[in-house]
Tab-separated table of C-alpha atoms in Angstrom:
chain	number	residue	atom	x	y	z
A	1	GLU	CA	102.819	118.818	95.638
A	2	VAL	CA	99.493	117.134	94.668
A	3	GLN	CA	96.570	118.605	96.266
A	4	LEU	CA	93.124	117.600	96.810
A	5	VAL	CA	90.731	120.105	98.558
A	6	GLU	CA	87.153	118.687	98.936
A	7	SER	CA	84.052	121.574	99.628
A	8	GLY	CA	80.312	121.768	99.784
A	9	GLY	CA	79.667	119.502	102.718
A	10	GLY	CA	77.408	120.386	105.449
A	11	LEU	CA	73.748	119.864	107.019
A	12	VAL	CA	70.925	118.950	104.810
A	13	GLN	CA	67.450	117.060	105.610
A	14	PRO	CA	66.444	113.997	104.918
A	15	GLY	CA	65.277	113.759	101.478
A	16	GLY	CA	67.538	116.713	100.486
A	17	SER	CA	69.959	117.197	98.021
A	18	LEU	CA	73.428	118.568	98.228
A	19	ARG	CA	77.091	118.632	95.556
A	20	VAL	CA	80.308	118.250	96.967
A	21	SER	CA	83.101	119.333	94.803
A	22	CYS	CA	86.771	118.275	94.994
A	23	ALA	CA	89.729	120.815	93.363
A	24	VAL	CA	92.700	119.050	92.157
A	25	SER	CA	95.713	120.608	91.625
A	26	GLU	CA	99.549	119.684	90.528
A	27	PHE	CA	98.065	116.345	89.181
A	28	THR	CA	97.508	115.300	85.606
A	29	PHE	CA	93.784	114.794	86.335
A	30	SER	CA	92.491	114.386	82.879
A	31	SER	CA	94.638	111.622	82.639
A	32	HIS	CA	93.316	109.490	85.679
A	33	TRP	CA	90.687	107.766	87.147
A	34	MET	CA	88.989	109.241	90.057
A	35	SER	CA	86.755	108.096	93.243
A	36	TRP	CA	84.740	109.307	96.054
A	37	VAL	CA	85.034	107.091	99.311
A	38	ARG	CA	83.212	108.060	102.216
A	39	GLN	CA	83.353	107.294	106.095
A	40	ALA	CA	80.799	107.607	108.624
A	41	PRO	CA	81.666	108.465	112.025
A	42	GLY	CA	83.561	106.277	113.989
A	43	LYS	CA	83.307	103.922	111.249
A	44	GLY	CA	85.310	102.522	108.818
A	45	LEU	CA	86.013	103.435	104.807
A	46	GLU	CA	83.101	102.850	102.137
A	47	TRP	CA	83.869	102.987	98.298
A	48	VAL	CA	81.264	105.371	96.839
A	49	ALA	CA	81.914	105.671	93.016
A	50	LYS	CA	83.996	106.233	90.242
A	51	ILE	CA	84.705	107.856	87.073
A	52	LYS	CA	86.697	107.219	83.975
A	53	GLU	CA	89.282	109.837	82.730
A	54	ASP	CA	87.015	111.335	80.084
A	55	GLY	CA	83.605	110.929	82.232
A	56	THR	CA	82.400	108.368	79.613
A	57	GLU	CA	82.442	105.216	82.434
A	58	LYS	CA	80.963	105.556	85.816
A	59	TYR	CA	80.237	103.012	88.821
A	60	TYR	CA	78.920	103.023	91.904
A	61	VAL	CA	77.880	101.152	95.280
A	62	ASP	CA	74.913	99.454	95.298
A	63	SER	CA	73.378	101.983	98.209
A	64	VAL	CA	73.843	105.104	96.246
A	65	LYS	CA	72.652	104.104	92.858
A	66	GLY	CA	70.417	105.896	91.382
A	67	ARG	CA	70.468	108.964	94.064
A	68	PHE	CA	74.118	109.779	93.623
A	69	THR	CA	75.739	110.921	90.535
A	70	ILE	CA	79.720	111.222	90.078
A	71	SER	CA	81.118	113.984	87.047
A	72	ARG	CA	84.294	115.597	86.323
A	73	ASP	CA	85.156	118.960	84.979
A	74	ASN	CA	88.614	118.327	83.580
A	75	ALA	CA	89.005	121.649	82.501
A	76	LYS	CA	88.540	122.719	85.859
A	77	ASN	CA	90.580	119.718	87.264
A	78	SER	CA	87.273	119.277	89.594
A	79	LEU	CA	85.413	116.160	90.144
A	80	TYR	CA	81.858	116.525	91.701
A	81	LEU	CA	79.296	114.152	93.607
A	82	GLN	CA	75.773	114.986	93.194
A	83	MET	CA	73.572	113.100	96.283
A	84	ASN	CA	69.610	113.283	95.997
A	85	SER	CA	67.321	111.495	97.932
A	86	LEU	CA	69.923	112.059	101.060
A	87	ARG	CA	69.164	109.399	104.226
A	88	ALA	CA	70.480	109.628	107.315
A	89	GLU	CA	73.312	106.623	106.558
A	90	ASP	CA	74.691	109.001	104.191
A	91	THR	CA	76.141	111.160	107.113
A	92	ALA	CA	79.920	110.549	106.540
A	93	VAL	CA	83.062	112.655	105.660
A	94	TYR	CA	83.582	112.178	101.955
A	95	TYR	CA	86.558	111.907	100.343
A	96	CYS	CA	87.904	112.215	97.066
A	97	ALA	CA	90.511	110.536	96.179
A	98	THR	CA	92.628	109.537	92.750
A	99	GLY	CA	92.788	106.296	90.799
A	100	GLN	CA	90.930	102.959	89.768
A	101	TYR	CA	91.690	100.292	91.486
A	102	SER	CA	94.058	101.740	94.533
A	103	HIS	CA	93.994	105.858	95.769
A	104	GLY	CA	97.245	107.250	96.220
A	105	TYR	CA	96.070	110.719	96.583
A	106	TRP	CA	93.657	111.636	99.167
A	107	GLY	CA	91.649	115.120	100.067
A	108	GLN	CA	91.191	116.179	103.538
A	109	GLY	CA	87.038	115.625	103.427
A	110	THR	CA	84.186	117.012	103.631
A	111	LEU	CA	81.643	116.296	106.254
A	112	VAL	CA	78.118	115.594	105.239
A	113	THR	CA	75.308	115.390	107.944
A	114	VAL	CA	71.709	114.432	107.009
A	115	SER	CA	69.770	114.958	109.904
A	116	SER	CA	66.079	117.168	110.594
B	1	GLN	CA	79.045	94.377	97.554
B	2	SER	CA	79.572	92.999	100.980
B	3	ALA	CA	82.710	94.474	103.192
B	4	LEU	CA	85.886	92.270	103.150
B	5	THR	CA	86.579	90.687	106.778
B	6	GLN	CA	89.693	91.899	108.696
B	7	PRO	CA	90.158	91.426	112.546
B	8	ALA	CA	88.796	94.229	114.628
B	9	SER	CA	91.901	94.383	116.554
B	10	VAL	CA	95.878	93.192	116.514
B	11	SER	CA	98.478	94.222	118.801
B	12	GLY	CA	102.240	93.951	119.066
B	13	SER	CA	105.233	95.103	120.748
B	14	PRO	CA	107.727	97.334	119.262
B	15	GLY	CA	110.250	95.406	116.939
B	16	GLN	CA	107.754	92.329	116.684
B	17	SER	CA	106.027	91.688	113.199
B	18	ILE	CA	102.210	91.492	113.019
B	19	THR	CA	99.849	90.225	109.990
B	20	ILE	CA	96.455	91.400	109.406
B	21	SER	CA	94.342	89.212	107.325
B	22	CYS	CA	91.805	90.190	105.111
B	23	THR	CA	89.370	87.766	103.560
B	24	GLY	CA	86.649	88.018	100.843
B	25	THR	CA	85.495	85.754	98.103
B	26	ASN	CA	86.196	84.844	94.340
B	27	SER	CA	83.995	87.714	93.567
B	28	ASP	CA	86.840	90.073	94.632
B	29	ILE	CA	90.077	89.142	96.491
B	30	GLY	CA	89.754	85.726	94.920
B	31	GLY	CA	89.376	86.954	91.634
B	32	TYR	CA	91.673	89.820	91.104
B	33	TYR	CA	94.769	91.021	92.018
B	34	PHE	CA	93.920	94.581	92.786
B	35	VAL	CA	94.389	94.509	96.320
B	36	SER	CA	95.468	97.758	98.246
B	37	TRP	CA	95.945	98.458	101.834
B	38	TYR	CA	95.604	101.886	103.472
B	39	GLN	CA	96.716	103.265	106.825
B	40	GLN	CA	94.955	105.752	108.677
B	41	HIS	CA	95.538	107.946	111.738
B	42	PRO	CA	93.012	109.165	113.946
B	43	GLY	CA	91.634	112.437	112.209
B	44	LYS	CA	93.417	112.171	108.628
B	45	ALA	CA	93.169	110.977	105.313
B	46	PRO	CA	94.207	107.626	104.516
B	47	LYS	CA	97.542	106.811	103.159
B	48	LEU	CA	98.046	104.187	100.526
B	49	MET	CA	100.471	101.813	101.689
B	50	ILE	CA	100.098	98.541	99.299
B	51	TYR	CA	98.860	98.688	95.527
B	52	GLU	CA	98.367	95.726	92.992
B	53	GLY	CA	98.787	92.951	95.697
B	54	ASN	CA	102.407	93.623	96.797
B	55	LYS	CA	103.828	97.256	95.577
B	56	ARG	CA	104.920	99.873	97.677
B	57	PRO	CA	104.392	103.737	96.815
B	58	SER	CA	107.555	105.788	96.997
B	59	GLY	CA	108.168	106.480	100.195
B	60	VAL	CA	106.277	103.886	101.818
B	61	SER	CA	108.815	101.878	104.451
B	62	ASN	CA	109.935	98.456	103.149
B	63	ARG	CA	109.144	97.370	106.520
B	64	PHE	CA	105.400	97.037	105.358
B	65	SER	CA	104.752	94.074	102.758
B	66	ALA	CA	101.609	92.214	101.382
B	67	SER	CA	100.676	89.023	100.202
B	68	LYS	CA	97.560	86.702	98.588
B	69	SER	CA	96.222	83.294	99.111
B	70	GLY	CA	93.200	82.393	97.667
B	71	ASN	CA	90.339	84.860	98.879
B	72	THR	CA	92.702	85.816	101.666
B	73	ALA	CA	95.206	89.090	101.476
B	74	SER	CA	97.747	89.625	104.316
B	75	LEU	CA	99.393	92.785	105.294
B	76	THR	CA	102.617	92.173	107.207
B	77	ILE	CA	104.363	94.735	109.123
B	78	SER	CA	107.934	94.235	110.861
B	79	GLY	CA	109.976	95.487	113.199
B	80	LEU	CA	107.048	97.557	114.689
B	81	GLN	CA	107.307	100.975	115.619
B	82	ALA	CA	105.057	103.426	117.737
B	83	GLU	CA	104.413	105.233	114.477
B	84	ASP	CA	102.738	102.229	113.121
B	85	GLU	CA	99.761	102.365	115.420
B	86	ALA	CA	96.796	103.326	113.551
B	87	ASP	CA	93.935	101.982	111.576
B	88	TYR	CA	94.773	99.571	108.811
B	89	TYR	CA	92.034	98.856	105.792
B	90	CYS	CA	91.935	96.412	103.066
B	91	CYS	CA	90.596	96.953	99.505
B	92	SER	CA	89.892	94.870	96.662
B	93	PHE	CA	88.872	95.243	92.997
B	94	ALA	CA	85.289	93.545	92.701
B	95	SER	CA	82.693	92.251	90.106
B	96	SER	CA	81.209	94.863	88.008
B	97	ASN	CA	84.073	97.217	88.072
B	98	THR	CA	83.619	98.219	91.976
B	99	LEU	CA	85.695	98.078	94.972
B	100	VAL	CA	85.273	96.987	98.432
B	101	PHE	CA	87.058	97.938	101.369
B	102	GLY	CA	87.530	95.970	104.758
B	103	GLY	CA	85.703	96.694	108.274
B	104	GLY	CA	89.401	98.152	109.953
B	105	THR	CA	91.640	96.857	111.903
B	106	LYS	CA	92.862	98.799	114.852
B	107	LEU	CA	96.670	98.332	115.317
B	108	THR	CA	98.228	98.810	119.069
B	109	VAL	CA	101.738	99.208	119.199
B	110	LEU	CA	102.309	98.067	123.075
């Protein structure tokens, strides 16, 4: 069974940094694009970023460009999202998901709270 | 990168059919074929129901179907069941190789 398990969420002050991770198992991780999608409390889904199989192409939603960096380690079947200069509006559950155009598998999410 | 437009809520009785619309622009829905739909129950991760416009992943009921006309995509659920009550989100590939979601629609089964 395919499993995606996010970790690294928590409480961080505005302007701070945090890295969330996603460990993927029972899936040909190195052969697929991967994405991050977030959901603010009580709100809808928002696509955040995606990365090509080999990490050579990365795309972001405008609101996080220059602040967030998506990366992957195919040897560890892991996906990462480095978040810098965090703002209150970045507070959300962050999901990792498989796919470039649609997301067939999702993790359970990790909550990131930006507050002083 | 403006969110796609969905109705906030729809409702239907068991056995009925409902349709959820999703309106975008020529830069997303109207320009590409990669529209997907997701179901999300409270406290759960989203689940892919439709991809590439009208394809169903293995295990998804054929009561779920989708279509697109111009800048508007639609999800139809036929033979409504209590378990279909959930939030539904559309998503489209967009220019600059990004993705954009709709605001979500809460489906209530009466």
